[in-house]
Short mmCIF file of C-alpha atoms and ligand atoms in Angstrom, two decimals:
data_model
loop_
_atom_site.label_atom_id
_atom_site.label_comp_id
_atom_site.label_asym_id
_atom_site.label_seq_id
_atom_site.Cartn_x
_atom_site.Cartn_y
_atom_site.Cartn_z
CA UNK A 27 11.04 49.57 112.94
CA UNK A 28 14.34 51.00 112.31
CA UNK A 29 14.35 54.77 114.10
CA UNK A 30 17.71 55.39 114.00
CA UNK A 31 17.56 58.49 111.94
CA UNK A 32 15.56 61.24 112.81
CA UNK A 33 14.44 64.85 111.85
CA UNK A 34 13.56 67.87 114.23
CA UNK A 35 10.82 70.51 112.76
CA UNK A 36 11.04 73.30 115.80
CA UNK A 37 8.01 75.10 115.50
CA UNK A 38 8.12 78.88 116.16
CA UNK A 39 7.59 82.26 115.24
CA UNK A 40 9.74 83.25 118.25
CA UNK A 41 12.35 81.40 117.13
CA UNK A 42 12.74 82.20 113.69
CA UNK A 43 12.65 86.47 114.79
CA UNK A 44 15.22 85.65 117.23
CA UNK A 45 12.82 86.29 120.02
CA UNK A 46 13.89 83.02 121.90
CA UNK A 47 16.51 80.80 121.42
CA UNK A 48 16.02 77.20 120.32
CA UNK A 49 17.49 75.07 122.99
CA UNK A 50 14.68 72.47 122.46
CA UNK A 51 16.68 70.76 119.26
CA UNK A 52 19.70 70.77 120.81
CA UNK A 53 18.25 69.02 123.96
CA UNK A 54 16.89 66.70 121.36
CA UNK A 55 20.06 65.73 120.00
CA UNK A 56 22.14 65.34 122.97
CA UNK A 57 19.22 62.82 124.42
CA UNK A 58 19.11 61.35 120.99
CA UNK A 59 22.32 60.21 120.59
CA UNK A 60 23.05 58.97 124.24
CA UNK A 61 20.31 55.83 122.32
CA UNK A 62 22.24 55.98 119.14
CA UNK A 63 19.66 57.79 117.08
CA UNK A 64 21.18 60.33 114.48
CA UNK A 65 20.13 63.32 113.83
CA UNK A 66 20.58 64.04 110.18
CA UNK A 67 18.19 67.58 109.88
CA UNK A 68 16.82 70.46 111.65
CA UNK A 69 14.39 72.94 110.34
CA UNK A 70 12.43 75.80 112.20
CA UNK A 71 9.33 76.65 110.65
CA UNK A 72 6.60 79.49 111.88
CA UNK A 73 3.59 78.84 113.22
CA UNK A 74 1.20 78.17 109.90
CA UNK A 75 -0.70 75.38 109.10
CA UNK A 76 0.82 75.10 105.31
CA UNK A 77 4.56 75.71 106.93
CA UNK A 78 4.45 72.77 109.38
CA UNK A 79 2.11 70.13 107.22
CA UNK A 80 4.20 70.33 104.36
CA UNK A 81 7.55 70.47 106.21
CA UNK A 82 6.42 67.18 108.32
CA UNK A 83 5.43 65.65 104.74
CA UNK A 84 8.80 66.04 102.96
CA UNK A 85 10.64 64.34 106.41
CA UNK A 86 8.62 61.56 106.66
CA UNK A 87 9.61 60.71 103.00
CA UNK A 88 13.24 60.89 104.26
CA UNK A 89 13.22 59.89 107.60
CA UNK A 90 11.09 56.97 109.62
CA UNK A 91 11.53 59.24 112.27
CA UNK A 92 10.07 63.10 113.05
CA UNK A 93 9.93 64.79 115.89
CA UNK A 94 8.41 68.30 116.09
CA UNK A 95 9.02 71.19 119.07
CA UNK A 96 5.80 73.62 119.77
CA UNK A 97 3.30 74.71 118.88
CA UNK A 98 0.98 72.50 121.14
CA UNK A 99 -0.31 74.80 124.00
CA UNK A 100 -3.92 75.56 124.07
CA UNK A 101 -5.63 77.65 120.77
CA UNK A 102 -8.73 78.20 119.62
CA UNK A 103 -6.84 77.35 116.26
CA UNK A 104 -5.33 74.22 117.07
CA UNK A 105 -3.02 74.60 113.45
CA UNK A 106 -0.51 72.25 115.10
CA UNK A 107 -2.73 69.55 116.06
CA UNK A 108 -4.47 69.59 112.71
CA UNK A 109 -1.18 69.74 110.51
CA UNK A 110 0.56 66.78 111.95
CA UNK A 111 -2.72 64.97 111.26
CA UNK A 112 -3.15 65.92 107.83
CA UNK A 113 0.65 65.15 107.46
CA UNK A 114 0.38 61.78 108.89
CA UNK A 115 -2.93 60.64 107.67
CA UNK A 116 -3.58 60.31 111.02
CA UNK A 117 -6.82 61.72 112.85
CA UNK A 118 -7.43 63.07 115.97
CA UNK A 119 -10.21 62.20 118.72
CA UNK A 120 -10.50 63.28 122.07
CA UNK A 121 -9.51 61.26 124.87
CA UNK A 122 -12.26 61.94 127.65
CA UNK A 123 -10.39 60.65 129.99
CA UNK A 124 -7.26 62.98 129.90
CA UNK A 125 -9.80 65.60 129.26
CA UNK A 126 -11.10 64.81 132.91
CA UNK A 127 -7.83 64.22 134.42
CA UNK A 128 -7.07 68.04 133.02
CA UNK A 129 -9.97 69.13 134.19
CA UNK A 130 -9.62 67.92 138.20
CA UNK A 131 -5.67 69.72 137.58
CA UNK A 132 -7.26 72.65 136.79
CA UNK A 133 -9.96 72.32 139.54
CA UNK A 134 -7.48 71.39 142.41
CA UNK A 135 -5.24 74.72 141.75
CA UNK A 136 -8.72 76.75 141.63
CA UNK A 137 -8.05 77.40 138.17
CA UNK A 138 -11.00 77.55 135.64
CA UNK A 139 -11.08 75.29 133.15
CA UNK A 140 -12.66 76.72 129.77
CA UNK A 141 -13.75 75.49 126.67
CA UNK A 142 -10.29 76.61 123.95
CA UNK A 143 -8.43 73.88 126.95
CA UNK A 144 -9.83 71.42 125.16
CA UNK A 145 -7.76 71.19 122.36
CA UNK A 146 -5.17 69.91 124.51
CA UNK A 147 -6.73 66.45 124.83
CA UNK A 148 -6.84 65.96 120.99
CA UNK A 149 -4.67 62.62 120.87
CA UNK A 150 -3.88 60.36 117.65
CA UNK A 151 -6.22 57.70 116.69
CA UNK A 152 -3.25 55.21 116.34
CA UNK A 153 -0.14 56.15 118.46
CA UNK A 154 -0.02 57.05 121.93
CA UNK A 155 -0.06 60.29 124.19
CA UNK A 156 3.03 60.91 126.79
CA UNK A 157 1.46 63.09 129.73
CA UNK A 158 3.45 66.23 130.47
CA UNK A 159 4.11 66.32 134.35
CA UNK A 160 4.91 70.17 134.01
CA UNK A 161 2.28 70.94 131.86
CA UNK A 162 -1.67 70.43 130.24
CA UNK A 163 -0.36 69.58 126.67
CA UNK A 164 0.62 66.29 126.26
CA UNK A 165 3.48 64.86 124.08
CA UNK A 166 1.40 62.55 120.93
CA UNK A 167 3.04 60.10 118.99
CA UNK A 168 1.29 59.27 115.89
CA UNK A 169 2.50 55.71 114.39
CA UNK A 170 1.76 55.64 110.86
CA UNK A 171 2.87 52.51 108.53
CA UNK A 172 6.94 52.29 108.85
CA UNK A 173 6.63 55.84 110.44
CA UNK A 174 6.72 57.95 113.76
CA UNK A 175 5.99 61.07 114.28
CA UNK A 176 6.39 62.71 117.65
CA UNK A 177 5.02 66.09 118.91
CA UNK A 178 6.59 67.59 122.12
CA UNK A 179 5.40 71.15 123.91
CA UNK A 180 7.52 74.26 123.60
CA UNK A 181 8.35 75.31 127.42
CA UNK A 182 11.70 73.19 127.54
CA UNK A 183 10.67 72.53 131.23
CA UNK A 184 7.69 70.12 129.37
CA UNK A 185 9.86 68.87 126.54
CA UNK A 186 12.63 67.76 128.74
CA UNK A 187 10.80 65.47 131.20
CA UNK A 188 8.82 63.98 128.63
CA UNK A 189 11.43 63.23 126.29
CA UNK A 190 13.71 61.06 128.96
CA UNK A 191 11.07 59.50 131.02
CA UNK A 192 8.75 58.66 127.99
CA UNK A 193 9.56 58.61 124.78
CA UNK A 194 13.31 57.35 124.67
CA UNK A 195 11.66 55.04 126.54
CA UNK A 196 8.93 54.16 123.98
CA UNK A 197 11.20 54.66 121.14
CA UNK A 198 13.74 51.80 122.17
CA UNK A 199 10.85 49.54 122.72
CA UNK A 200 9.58 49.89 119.08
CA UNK A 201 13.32 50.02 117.78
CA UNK A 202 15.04 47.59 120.50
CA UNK A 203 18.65 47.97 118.41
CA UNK A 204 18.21 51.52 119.52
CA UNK A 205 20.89 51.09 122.77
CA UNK A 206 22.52 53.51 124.53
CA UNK A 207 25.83 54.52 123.38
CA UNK A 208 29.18 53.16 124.52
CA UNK A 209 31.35 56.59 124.95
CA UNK A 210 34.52 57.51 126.81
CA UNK A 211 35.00 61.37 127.35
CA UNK A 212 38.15 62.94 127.72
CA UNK A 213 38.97 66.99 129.14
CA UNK A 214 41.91 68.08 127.93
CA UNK A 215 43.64 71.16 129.11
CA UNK A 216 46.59 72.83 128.14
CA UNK A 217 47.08 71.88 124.12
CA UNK A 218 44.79 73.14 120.89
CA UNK A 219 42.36 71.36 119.98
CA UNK A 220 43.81 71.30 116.77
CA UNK A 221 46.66 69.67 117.77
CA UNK A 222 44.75 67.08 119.69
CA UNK A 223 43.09 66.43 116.37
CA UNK A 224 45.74 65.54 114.18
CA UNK A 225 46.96 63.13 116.61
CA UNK A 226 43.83 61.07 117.11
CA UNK A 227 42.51 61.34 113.61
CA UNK A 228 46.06 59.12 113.10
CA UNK A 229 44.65 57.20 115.98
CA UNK A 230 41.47 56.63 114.60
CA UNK A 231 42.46 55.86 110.75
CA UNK A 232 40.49 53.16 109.51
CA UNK A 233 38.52 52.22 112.73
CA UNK A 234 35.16 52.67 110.82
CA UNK A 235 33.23 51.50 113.89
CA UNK A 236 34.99 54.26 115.91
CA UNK A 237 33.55 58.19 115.67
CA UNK A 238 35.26 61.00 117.45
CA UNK A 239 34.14 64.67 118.52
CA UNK A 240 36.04 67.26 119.90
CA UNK A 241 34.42 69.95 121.60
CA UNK A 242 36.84 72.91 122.36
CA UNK A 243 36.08 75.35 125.15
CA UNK A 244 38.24 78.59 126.49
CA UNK A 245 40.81 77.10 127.54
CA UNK A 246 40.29 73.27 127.16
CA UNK A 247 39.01 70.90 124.73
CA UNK A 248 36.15 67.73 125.51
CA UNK A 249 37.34 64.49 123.11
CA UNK A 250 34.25 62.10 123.18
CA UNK A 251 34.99 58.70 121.54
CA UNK A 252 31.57 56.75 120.38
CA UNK A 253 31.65 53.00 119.60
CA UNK A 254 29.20 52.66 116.98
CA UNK A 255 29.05 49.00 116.58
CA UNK A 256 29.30 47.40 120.21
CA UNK A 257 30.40 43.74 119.31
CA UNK A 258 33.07 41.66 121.08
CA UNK A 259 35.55 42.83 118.31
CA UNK A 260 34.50 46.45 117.76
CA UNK A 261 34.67 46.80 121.48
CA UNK A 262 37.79 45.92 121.94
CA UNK A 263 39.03 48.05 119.17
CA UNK A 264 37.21 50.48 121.15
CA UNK A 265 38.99 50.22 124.55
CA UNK A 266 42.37 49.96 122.75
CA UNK A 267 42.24 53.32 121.20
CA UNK A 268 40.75 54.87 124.10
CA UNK A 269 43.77 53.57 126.17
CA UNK A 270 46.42 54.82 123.98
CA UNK A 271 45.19 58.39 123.91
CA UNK A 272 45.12 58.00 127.39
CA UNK A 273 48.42 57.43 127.97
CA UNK A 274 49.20 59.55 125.04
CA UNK A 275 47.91 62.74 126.81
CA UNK A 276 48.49 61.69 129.95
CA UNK A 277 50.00 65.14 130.94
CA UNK A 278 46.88 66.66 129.82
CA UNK A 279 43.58 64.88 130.33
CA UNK A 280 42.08 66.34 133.86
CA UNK A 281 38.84 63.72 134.30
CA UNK A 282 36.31 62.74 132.46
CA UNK A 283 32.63 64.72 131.30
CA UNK A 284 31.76 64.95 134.63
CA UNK A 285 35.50 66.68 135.87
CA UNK A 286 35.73 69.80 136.30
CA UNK A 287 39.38 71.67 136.15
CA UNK A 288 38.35 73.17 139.80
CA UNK A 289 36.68 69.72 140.93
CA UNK A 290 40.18 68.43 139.83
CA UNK A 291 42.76 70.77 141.99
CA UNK A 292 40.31 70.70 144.82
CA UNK A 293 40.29 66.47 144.57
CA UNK A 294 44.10 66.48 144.56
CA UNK A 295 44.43 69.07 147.61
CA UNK A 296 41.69 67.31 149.49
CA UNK A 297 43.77 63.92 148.96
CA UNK A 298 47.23 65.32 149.92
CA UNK A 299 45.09 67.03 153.66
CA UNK A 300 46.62 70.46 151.87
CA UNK A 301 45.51 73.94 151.61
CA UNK A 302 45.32 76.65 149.15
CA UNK A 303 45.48 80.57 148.33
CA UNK A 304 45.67 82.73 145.82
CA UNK A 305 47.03 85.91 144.88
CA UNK A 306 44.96 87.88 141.95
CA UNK A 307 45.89 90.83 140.12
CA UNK A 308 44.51 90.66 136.57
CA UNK A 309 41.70 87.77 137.39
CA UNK A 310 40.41 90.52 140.37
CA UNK A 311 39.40 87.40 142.07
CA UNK A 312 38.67 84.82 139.48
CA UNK A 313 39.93 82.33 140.86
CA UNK A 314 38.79 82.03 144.16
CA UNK A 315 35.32 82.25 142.62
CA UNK A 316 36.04 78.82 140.66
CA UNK A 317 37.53 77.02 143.59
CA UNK A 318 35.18 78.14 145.74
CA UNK A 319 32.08 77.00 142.86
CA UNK A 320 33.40 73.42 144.17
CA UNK A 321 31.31 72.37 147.32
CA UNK A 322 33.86 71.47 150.16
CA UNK A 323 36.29 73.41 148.95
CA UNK A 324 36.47 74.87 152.35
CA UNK A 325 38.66 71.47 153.33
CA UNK A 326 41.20 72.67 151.08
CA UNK A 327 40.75 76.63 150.12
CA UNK A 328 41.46 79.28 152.74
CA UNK A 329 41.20 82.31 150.68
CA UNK A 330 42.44 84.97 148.27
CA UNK A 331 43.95 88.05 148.28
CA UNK A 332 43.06 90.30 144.96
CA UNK A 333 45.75 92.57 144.67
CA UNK A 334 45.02 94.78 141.83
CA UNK A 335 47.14 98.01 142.84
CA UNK A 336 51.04 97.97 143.32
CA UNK A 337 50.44 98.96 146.91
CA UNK A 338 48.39 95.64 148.04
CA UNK A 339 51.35 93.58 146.53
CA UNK A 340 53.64 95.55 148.39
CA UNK A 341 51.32 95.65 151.88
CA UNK A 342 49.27 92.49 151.52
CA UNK A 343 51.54 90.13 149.85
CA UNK A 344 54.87 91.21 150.87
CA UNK A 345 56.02 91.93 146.99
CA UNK A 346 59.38 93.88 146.95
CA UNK A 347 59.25 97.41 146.15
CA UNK A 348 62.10 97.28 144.26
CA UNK A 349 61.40 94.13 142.49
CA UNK A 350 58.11 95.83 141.42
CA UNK A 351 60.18 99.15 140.36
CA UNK A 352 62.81 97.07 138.42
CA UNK A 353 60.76 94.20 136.35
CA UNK A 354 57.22 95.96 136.56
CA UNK A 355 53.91 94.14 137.66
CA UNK A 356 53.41 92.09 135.12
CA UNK A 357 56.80 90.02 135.60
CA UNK A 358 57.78 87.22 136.43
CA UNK A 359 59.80 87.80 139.83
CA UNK A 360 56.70 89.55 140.80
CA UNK A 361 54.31 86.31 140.03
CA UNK A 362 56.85 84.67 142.33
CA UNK A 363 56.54 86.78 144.78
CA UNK A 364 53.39 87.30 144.96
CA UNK A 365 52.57 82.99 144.98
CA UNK A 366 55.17 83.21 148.24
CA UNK A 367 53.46 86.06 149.28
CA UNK A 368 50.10 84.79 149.61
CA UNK A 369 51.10 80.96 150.60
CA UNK A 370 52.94 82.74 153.93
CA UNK A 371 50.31 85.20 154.53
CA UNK A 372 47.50 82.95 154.55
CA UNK A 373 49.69 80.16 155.95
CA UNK A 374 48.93 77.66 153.72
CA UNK A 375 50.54 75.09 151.83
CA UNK A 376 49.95 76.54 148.70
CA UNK A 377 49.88 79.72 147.17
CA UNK A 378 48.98 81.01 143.24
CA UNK A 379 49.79 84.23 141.61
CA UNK A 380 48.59 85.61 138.59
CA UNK A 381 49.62 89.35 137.39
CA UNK A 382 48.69 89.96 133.31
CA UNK A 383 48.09 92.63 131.34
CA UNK A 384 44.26 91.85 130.53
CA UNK A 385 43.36 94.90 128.14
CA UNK A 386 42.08 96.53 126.02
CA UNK A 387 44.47 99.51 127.15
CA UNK A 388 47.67 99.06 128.92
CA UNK A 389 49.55 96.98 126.69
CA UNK A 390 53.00 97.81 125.63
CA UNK A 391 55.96 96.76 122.68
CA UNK A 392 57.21 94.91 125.47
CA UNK A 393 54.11 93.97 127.31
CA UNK A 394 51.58 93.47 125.23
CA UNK A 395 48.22 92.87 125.78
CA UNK A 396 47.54 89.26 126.92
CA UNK A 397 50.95 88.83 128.39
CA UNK A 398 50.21 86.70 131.69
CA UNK A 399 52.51 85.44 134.47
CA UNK A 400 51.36 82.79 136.28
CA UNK A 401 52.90 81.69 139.57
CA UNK A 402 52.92 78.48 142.39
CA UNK A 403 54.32 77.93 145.66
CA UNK A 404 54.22 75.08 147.04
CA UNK A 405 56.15 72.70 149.24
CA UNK A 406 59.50 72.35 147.82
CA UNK A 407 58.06 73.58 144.66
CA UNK A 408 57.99 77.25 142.90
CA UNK A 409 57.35 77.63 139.23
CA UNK A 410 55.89 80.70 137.14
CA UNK A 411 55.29 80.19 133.38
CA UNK A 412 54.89 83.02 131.17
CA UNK A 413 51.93 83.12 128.38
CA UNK A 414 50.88 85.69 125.52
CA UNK A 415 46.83 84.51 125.12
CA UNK A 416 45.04 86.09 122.64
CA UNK A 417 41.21 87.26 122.78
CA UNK A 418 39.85 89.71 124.56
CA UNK A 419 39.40 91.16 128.01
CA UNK A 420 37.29 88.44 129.26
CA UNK A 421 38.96 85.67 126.89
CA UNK A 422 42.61 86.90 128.79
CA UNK A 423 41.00 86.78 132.39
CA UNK A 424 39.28 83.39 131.40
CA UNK A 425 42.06 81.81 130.05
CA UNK A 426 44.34 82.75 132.74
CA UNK A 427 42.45 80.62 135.34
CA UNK A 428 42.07 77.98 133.52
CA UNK A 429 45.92 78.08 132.72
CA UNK A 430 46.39 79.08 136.63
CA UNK A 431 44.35 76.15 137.88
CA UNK A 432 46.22 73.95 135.43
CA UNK A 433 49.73 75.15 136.57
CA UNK A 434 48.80 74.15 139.80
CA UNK A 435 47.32 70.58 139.20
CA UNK A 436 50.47 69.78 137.66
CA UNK A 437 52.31 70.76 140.51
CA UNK A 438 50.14 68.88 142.82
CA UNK A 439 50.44 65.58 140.19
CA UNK A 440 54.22 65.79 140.40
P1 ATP B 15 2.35 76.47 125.48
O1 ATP B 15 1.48 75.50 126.23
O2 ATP B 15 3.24 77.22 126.41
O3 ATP B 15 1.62 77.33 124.50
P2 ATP B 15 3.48 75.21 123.10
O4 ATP B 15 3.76 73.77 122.91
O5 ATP B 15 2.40 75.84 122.29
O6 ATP B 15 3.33 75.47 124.64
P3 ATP B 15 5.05 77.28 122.06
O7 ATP B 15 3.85 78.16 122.21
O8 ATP B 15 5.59 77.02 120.73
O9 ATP B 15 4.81 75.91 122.78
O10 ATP B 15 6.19 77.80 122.99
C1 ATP B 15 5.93 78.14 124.33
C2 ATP B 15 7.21 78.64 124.96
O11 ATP B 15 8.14 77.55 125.01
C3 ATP B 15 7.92 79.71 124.18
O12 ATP B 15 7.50 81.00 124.50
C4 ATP B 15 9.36 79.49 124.62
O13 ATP B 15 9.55 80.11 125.87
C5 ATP B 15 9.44 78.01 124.77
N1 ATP B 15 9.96 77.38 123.56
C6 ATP B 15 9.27 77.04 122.46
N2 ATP B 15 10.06 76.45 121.55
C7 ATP B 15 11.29 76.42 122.07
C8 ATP B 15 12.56 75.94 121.62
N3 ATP B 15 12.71 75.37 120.43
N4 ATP B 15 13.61 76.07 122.44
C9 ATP B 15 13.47 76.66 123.63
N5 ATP B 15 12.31 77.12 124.13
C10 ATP B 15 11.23 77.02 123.36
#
């Protein structure tokens, strides 16, 4: 049976009042195309009968595939249940055998088990039930003629589980040219994603086999290539374009989907035996908080300084009080000094600055808001860039680790 197209009906009053927030399709999607399964609609319906029979209807005359979110937890008015069956053509009967396996879970956490519980053990006549190891209601999979339709508990702590450990699992054994997905994922920091785009839509011109995503974050952009035919031929097609926008951004890709920009620094310290500080005016201590995310960054990160107020840059970091008075705390002598400042107060090999004017007040003709100076000391190496980010206040402090932590891995790749 081909399921390589499906459709998600999230059931949910909740949902549609903006109660809760549907994370359940998204889940869905993610899992669903790791196996190469696209999928091509969502809708979110409430909680009636009519609403969810008739939606389920119209996708199964589009898709072989449906898969519904909700709606399954224990009512006397089981309009879930009954809707998917009428949809289907499918009826329901009760397996006694869950039912008493539901039953001793109740029993063993002293809970009483009444009658409206029942419901819960109302399984498809022809399909199959996926137990729910967080969970009474159990995932049902009716199997209809050329069809599949799928019906998953709410509580994303149920879905989850079930979805990866059974039905992916039962879905690539009715559709075995469901496989997973051969991908290579790129980070990128330090260029726009639009940028990045024009380049490797060039790259990717008549590769009909290859599909590309970009996925831009504050400060950084994920490029996920997807081989969608995995042949001999397509796959080395595959590997050739992946190659030449690795080399082709080079300078910019920090790891792969698992990297983080932190993970990154702290991998290159940890490999030269070096340490780290940091000096942090606008970030108020950013920064550290990211490095110090990583676990073992205690090999490599000694600590910060966050010196907000003229007089800490003058005290703690040794800034100049006439460099201050002359070029003003957001400058770029002062970024220097303060990277030097930190790297010999700490006594460590490495020290980063960053002074910024991070809004929304404060901002000048000359100094606007989102003007950031960025500093790094290092051995045998010193190096400040200047940069006007846009956004606001958080965007600016954001941004300006990101950019910190990137000014700093290229100084450590050099
Ligand atoms: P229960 O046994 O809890 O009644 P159920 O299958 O009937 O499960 P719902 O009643 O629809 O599920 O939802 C239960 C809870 O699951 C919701 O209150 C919400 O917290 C969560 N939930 C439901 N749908 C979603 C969704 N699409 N995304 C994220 N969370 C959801």
């Amino acid at each position: 049976m081909d399921l390589s197209v499906a459709e998600i009906i999230v059931i949910g009053n909740e949902i549609l009042s903006g109660k809760r927030t549907d994370t359940n399709s998204a889940f869905l999607g993610r899992a669903f195309s790791r196996v190469g399964i696209t999928v091509d609609r969502k809708v979110t319906v409430p909680d009636t009968h009519e609403g969810i029979r008739n939606t389920v209807k119209d996708a199964l005359e589009r898709v072989s595939l449906v898969v519904t979110s909700g709606g399954l937890g224990p009512t006397i008015d089981d309009i879930t249940r009954e809707a998917l069956a009428e949809a289907s053509g499918i009826a329901l009967h009760t397996d006694e055998d869950y039912l008493a396996e539901v039953k001793r879970k109740f029993e063993s956490r002293g809970i009483t088990f009444s009658e409206n519980n029942r419901s819960v053990a109302l399984v498809p006549d022809r399909g199959t039930f996926f137990r729910n190891p967080n969970g009474s209601a159990p995932g049902l999979l009716f199997r209809g003629d050329g069809f599949v339709l799928v019906a998953l508990p709410g509580p994303p702590q149920e879905l989850e589980p079930i979805v990866e450990e059974s039905l992916i699992p039962h879905l690539r054994e009715l559709d075995p040219s469901l496989q997973p997905r051969i991908k290579r994922v790129f980070r990128l920091v330090g260029l726009g994603e639009s940028n990045i785009d024009l380049e490797v839509r060039e790259m990717v011109k008549g590769e009909d086999a290859i599909e590309v995503a970009s996925m831009p974050h504050l400060g950084w952009v994920e490029v996920t290539f997807s081989l969608l035919e995995p042949d001999d031929d397509h796959r080395k097609r595959f590997d050739a374009v992946c190659d030449r926008f690795a080399e082709r951004f080079s300078g910019e890709i920090f790891g792969d989907g698992d990297t983080t920009l932190e993970g990154r620094v702290g991998e290159l310290l940890k490999g030269r035996g070096e340490t780290l500080a940091t000096a942090e005016s606008c970030t108020g201590g950013l920064i550290g908080g990211r490095i110090t995310a990583v676990a073992g960054s205690s090999d490599y990160f000694l600590g910060s300084i966050v010196a907000y107020s003229n007089d800490v840059k003058i005290n703690a970091l040794s800034v100049p009080l006439d460099t201050l008075e002359k070029h003003g705390a957001v400058s770029e002598p002062v970024a220097a000094a303060m990277a030097r400042g930190v790297r010999d107060a700490l006594g460590t090999d490495w020290g980063v600055s960053v002074t910024g004017v991070a809004g929304p007040g404060g901002g000048t003709d000359q100094k606007p808001v989102g003007l950031v100076y960025i500093g790094v000391a290092g051995p045998s190496v010193e190096q400040v860039e200047q940069h006007q980010f846009i956004g606001d206040r958080r965007g600016v402090r954001e941004r300006s680790v990101i950019a910190s932590l990137n000014l700093l891995r290229k100084c450590l790749c050099r």
